[in-house]
mmCIF file of C-alpha atoms in Angstrom:
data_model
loop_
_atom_site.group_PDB
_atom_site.id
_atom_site.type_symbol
_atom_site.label_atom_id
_atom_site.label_comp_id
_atom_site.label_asym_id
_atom_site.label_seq_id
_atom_site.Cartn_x
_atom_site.Cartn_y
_atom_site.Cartn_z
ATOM 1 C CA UNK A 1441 6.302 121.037 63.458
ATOM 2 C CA UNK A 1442 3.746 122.995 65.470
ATOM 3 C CA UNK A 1443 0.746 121.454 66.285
ATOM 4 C CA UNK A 1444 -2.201 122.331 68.135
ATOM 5 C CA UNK A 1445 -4.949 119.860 69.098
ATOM 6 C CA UNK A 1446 -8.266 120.662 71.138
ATOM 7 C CA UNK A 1447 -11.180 118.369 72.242
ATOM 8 C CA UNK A 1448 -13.563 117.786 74.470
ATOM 9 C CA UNK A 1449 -16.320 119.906 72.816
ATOM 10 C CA UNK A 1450 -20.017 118.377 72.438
ATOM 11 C CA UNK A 1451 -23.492 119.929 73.209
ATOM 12 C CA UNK A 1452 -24.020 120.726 76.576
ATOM 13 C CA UNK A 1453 -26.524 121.964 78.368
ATOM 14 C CA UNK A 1454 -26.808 125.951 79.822
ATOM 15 C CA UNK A 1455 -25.708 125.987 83.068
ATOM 16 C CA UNK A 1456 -23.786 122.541 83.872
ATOM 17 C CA UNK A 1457 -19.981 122.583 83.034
ATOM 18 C CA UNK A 1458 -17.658 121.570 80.005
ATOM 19 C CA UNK A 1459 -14.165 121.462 79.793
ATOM 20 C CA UNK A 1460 -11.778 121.915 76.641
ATOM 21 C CA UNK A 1461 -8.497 120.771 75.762
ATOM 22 C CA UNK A 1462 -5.929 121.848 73.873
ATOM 23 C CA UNK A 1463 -2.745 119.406 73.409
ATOM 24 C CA UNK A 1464 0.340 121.369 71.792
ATOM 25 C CA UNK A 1465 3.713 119.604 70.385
ATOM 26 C CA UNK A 1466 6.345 120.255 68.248
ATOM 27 C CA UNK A 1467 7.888 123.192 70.417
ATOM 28 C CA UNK A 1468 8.548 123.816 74.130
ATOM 29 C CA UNK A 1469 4.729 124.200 75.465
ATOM 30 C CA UNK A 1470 5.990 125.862 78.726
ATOM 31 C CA UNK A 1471 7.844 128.550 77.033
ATOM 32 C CA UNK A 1472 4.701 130.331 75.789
ATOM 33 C CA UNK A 1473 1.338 131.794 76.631
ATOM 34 C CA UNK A 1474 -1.165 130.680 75.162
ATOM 35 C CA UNK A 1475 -4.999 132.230 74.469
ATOM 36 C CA UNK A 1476 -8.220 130.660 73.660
ATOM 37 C CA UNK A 1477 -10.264 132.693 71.168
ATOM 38 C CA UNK A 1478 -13.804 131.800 69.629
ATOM 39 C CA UNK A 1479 -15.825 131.625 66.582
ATOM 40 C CA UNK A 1480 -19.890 131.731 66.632
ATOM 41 C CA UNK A 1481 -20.697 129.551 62.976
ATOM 42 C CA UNK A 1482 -20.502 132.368 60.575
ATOM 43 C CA UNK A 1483 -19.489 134.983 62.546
ATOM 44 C CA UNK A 1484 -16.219 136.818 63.473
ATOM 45 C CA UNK A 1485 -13.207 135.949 66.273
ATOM 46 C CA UNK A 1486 -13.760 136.912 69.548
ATOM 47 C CA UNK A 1487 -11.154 136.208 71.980
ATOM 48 C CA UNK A 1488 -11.826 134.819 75.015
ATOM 49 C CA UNK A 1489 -8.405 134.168 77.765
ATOM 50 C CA UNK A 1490 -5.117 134.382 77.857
ATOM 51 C CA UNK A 1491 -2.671 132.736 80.392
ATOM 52 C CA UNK A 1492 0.874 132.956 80.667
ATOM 53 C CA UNK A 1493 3.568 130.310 79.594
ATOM 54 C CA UNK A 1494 3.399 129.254 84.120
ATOM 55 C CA UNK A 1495 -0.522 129.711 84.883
ATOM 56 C CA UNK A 1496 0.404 132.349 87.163
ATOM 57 C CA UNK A 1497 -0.825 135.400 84.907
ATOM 58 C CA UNK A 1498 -4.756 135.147 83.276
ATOM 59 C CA UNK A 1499 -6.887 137.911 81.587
ATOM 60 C CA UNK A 1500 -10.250 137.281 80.476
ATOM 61 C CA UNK A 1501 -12.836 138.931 78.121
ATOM 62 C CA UNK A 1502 -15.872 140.211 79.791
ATOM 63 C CA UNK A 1503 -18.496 138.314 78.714
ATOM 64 C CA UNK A 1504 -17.025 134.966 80.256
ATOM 65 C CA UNK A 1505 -14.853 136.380 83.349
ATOM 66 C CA UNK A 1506 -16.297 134.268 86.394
ATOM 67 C CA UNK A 1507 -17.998 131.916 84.490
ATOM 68 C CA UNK A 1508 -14.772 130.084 82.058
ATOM 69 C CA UNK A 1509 -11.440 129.587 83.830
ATOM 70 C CA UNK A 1510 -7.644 128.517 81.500
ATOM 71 C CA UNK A 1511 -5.131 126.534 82.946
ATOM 72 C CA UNK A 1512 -2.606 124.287 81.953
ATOM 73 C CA UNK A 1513 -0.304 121.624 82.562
ATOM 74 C CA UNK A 1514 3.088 122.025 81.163
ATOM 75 C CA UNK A 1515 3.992 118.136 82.442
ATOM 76 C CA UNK A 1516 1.280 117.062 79.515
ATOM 77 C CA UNK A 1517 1.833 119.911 76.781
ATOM 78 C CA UNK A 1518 -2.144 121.051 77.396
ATOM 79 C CA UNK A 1519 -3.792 123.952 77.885
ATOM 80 C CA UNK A 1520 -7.561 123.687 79.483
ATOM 81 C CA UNK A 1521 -10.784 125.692 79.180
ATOM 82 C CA UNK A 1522 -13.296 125.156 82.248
ATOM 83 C CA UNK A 1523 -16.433 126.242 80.858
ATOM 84 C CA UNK A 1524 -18.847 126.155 83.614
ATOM 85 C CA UNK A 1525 -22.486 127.920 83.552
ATOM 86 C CA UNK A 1526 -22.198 127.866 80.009
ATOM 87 C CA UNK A 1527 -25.152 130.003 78.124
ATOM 88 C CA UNK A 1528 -26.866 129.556 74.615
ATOM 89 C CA UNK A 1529 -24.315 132.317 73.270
ATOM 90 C CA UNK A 1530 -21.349 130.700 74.043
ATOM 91 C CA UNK A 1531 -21.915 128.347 71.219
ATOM 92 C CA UNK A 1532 -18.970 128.584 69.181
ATOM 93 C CA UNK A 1533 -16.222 127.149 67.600
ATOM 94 C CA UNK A 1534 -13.497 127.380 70.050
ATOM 95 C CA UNK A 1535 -9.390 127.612 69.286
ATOM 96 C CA UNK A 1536 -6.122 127.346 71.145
ATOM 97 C CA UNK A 1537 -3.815 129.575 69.911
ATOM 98 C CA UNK A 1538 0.063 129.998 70.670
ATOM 99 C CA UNK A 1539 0.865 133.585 71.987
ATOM 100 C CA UNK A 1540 3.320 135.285 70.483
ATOM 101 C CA UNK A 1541 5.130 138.981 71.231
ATOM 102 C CA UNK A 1542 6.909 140.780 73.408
ATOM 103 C CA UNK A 1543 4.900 140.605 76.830
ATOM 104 C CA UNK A 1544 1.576 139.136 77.427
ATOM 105 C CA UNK A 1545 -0.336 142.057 76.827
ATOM 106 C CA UNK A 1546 1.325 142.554 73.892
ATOM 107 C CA UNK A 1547 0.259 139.721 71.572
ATOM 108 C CA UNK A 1548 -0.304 138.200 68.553
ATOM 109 C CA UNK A 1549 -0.935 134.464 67.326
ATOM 110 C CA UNK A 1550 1.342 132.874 65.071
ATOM 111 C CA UNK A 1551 -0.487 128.910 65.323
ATOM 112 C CA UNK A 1552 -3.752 127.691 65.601
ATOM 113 C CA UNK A 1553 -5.524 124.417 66.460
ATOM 114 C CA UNK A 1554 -8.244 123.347 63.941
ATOM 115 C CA UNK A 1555 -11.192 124.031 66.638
ATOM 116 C CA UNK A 1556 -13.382 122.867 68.815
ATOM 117 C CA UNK A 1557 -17.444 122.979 68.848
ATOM 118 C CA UNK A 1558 -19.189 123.583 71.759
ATOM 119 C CA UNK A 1559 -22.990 123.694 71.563
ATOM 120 C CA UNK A 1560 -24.810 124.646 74.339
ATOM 121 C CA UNK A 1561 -28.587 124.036 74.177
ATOM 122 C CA UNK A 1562 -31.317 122.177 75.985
ATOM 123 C CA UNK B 690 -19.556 143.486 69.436
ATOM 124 C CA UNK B 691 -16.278 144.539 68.524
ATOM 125 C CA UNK B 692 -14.140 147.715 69.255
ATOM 126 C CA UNK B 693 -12.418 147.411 66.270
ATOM 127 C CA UNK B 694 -14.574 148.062 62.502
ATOM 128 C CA UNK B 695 -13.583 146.807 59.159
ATOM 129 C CA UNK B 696 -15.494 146.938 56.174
ATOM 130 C CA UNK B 697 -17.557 144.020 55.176
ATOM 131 C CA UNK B 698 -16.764 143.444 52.468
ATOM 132 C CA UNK B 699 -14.076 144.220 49.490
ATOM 133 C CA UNK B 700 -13.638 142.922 46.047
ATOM 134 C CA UNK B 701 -11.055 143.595 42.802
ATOM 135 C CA UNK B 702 -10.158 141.879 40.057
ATOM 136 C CA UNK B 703 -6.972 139.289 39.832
ATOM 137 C CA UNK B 704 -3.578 140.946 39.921
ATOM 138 C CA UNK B 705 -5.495 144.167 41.043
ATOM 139 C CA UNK B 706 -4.491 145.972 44.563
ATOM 140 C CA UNK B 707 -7.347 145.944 47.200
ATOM 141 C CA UNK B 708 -6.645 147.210 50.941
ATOM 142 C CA UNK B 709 -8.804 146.454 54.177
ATOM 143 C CA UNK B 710 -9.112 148.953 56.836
ATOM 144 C CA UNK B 711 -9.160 148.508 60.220
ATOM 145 C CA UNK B 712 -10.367 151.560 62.650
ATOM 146 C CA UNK B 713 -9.834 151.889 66.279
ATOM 147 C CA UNK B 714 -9.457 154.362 69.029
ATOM 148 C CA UNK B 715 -5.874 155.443 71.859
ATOM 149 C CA UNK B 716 -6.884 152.321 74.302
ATOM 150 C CA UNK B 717 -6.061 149.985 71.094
ATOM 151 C CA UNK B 718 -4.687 150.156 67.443
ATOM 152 C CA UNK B 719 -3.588 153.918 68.822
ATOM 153 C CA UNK B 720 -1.680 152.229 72.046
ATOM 154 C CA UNK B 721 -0.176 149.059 70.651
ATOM 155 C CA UNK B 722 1.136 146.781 67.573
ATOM 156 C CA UNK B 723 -1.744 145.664 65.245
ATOM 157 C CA UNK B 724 -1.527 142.104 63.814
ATOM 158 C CA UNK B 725 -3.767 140.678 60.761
ATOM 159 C CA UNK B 726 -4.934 136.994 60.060
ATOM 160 C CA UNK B 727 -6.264 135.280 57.241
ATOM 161 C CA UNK B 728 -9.192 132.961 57.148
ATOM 162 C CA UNK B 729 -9.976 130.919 54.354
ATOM 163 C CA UNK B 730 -13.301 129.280 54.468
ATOM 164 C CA UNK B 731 -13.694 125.950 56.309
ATOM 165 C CA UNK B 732 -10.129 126.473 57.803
ATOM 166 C CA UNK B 733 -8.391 128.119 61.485
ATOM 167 C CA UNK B 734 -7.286 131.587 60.938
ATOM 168 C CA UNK B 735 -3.763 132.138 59.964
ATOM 169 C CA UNK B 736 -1.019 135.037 61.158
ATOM 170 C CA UNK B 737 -0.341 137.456 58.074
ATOM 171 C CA UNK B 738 0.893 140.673 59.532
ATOM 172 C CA UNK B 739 2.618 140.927 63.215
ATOM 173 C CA UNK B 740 3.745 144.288 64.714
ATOM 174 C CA UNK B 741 1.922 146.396 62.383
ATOM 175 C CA UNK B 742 3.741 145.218 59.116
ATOM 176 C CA UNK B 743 6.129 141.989 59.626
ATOM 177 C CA UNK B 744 5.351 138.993 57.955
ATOM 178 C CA UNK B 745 5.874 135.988 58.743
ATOM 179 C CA UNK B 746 8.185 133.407 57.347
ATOM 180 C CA UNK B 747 6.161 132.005 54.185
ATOM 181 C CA UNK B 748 3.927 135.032 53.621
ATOM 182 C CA UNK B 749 4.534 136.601 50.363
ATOM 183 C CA UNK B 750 5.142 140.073 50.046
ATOM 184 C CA UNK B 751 2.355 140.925 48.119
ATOM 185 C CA UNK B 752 1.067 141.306 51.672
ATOM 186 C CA UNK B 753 1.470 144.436 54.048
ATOM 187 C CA UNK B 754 0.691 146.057 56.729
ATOM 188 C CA UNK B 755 0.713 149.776 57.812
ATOM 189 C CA UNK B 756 -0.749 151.720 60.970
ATOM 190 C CA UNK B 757 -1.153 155.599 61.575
ATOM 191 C CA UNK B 758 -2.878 157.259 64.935
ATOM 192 C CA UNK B 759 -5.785 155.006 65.752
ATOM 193 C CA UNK B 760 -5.895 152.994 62.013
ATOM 194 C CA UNK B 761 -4.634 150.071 60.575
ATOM 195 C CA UNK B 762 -4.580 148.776 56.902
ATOM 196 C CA UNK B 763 -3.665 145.490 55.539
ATOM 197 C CA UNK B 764 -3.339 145.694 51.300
ATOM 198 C CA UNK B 765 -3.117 142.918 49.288
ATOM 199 C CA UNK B 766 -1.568 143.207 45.162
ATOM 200 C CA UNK B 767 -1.710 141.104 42.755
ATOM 201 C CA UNK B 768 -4.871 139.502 43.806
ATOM 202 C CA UNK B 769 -5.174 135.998 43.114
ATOM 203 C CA UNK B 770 -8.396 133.517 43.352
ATOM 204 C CA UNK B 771 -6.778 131.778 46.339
ATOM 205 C CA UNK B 772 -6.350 134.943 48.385
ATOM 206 C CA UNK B 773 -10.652 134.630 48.741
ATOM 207 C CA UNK B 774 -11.200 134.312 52.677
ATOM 208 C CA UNK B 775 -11.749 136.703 55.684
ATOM 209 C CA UNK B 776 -9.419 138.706 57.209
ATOM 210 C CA UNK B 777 -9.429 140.287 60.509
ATOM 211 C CA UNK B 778 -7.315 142.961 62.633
ATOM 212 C CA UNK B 779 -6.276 142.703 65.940
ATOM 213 C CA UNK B 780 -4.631 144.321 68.911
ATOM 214 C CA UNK B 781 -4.934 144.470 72.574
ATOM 215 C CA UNK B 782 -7.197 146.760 73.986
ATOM 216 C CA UNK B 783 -5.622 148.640 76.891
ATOM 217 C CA UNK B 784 -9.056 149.440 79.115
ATOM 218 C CA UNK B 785 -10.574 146.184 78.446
ATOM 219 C CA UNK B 786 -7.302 144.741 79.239
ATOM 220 C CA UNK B 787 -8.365 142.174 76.838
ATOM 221 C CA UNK B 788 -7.492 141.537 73.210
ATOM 222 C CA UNK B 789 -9.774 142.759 70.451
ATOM 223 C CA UNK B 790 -10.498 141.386 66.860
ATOM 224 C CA UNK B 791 -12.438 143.662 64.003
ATOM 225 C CA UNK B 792 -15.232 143.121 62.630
ATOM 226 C CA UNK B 793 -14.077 141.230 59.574
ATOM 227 C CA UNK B 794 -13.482 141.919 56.158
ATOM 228 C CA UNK B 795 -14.098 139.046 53.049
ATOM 229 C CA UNK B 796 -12.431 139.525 50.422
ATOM 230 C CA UNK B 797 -13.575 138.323 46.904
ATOM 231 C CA UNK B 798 -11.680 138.221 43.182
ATOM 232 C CA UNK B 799 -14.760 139.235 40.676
#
């Protein structure tokens, strides 16, 4: 079965560098794109990057384009998040998601990993 | 904050028929499909509606989907206790060239 499995979040402090990972199994990891969306406790999804099933194709929301950077591996199943300069409102619960649809920009999610938290405070 | 609004909140009673709006503009829900996901508390969200009004394999049918011009709505009958969670809309957003999730909607069985 599908599975989705991210790590590497913590508390870490505004303006050093975090990254996330996402581990995927249970279906052919290079044969999708894959997104990263977020969660801010109690609050609502906001999506955050996409990249395309070979790394060469990325889109990024606004508030984190030049700051957070998704790539991936396809030789270990994982998708990354390189949070660097990370501020106080990027706090959030963050997911891996498995892209779905008929082109990249054209998308919807059909499975999610369980989350990530990143806290970032001094 | 996003492009896309949903009520906060709607409630029915069980086995009643409640639907959740979603309202956009031509760069998103007008341009492109619109796809829904359930959240129950504590939990990852979870795909309900794809291309405006397919479910998924495993989704009963008393879920659905519609879109017209720059809306959405996802209705839910015969409510049960377990259908409790949030929902949200989404679609990609064509000047942003980013996707775009609503606002949120919980749903609650009085």
């Amino acid at each position: 079965q599908v599975q989705l499995v991210e790590s590497g979040g913590g508390v870490v402090q505004p303006g050093t560098s975090l990254r996330l990972s996402c581990t995927a199994s249970g279906f052919t990891f290079s044969g999708y794109a894959m997104h990263w969306v977020r969660q801010t406790p109690g609050k609502g999804l906001e999506w955050v990057a996409v990249i395309s099933h070979d790394g060469s194709t990325k889109y990024y929301a606004d508030c984190v384009k030049g700051r957070f950077t998704a790539s991936r591996d396809n030789s270990m199943n994982t998708l990354y998040l390189q949070m660097n300069s990370p501020r106080a409102e990027d706090t959030a619960v963050y997911y891996c998601a498995r892209h779905r649809g008929r082109t990249i920009n054209i998308p919807y999610f059909d499975y999610w990993g369980q989350g990530t938290l990143v806290t970032v405070s001094s | 904050q996003s492009v896309l609004t949903q009520p906060p909140s709607v409630s029915a009673a069980p086995g009643q028929r409640v639907t959740v709006s979603c309202s956009g503009s031509s760069s998103n829900i007008g341009n492109d499909y619109v796809s829904w996901y359930q959240q129950l508390p504590g939990t990852a969200p979870k795909l309900l509606i794809y291309d405006n009004n397919k479910r998924p394999s495993g989704i009963p049918d008393r879920f659905s989907g519609s879109k017209s011009g720059t809306s959405a709505t996802l209705g839910i009958t015969g409510l049960q206790t377990g259908d409790e969670a949030d929902y949200y809309c989404g679609t990609w957003d064509s000047s942003l060239s980013g996707y775009v999730f609503g606002t949120g909607t919980k749903v609650t069985v009085l």
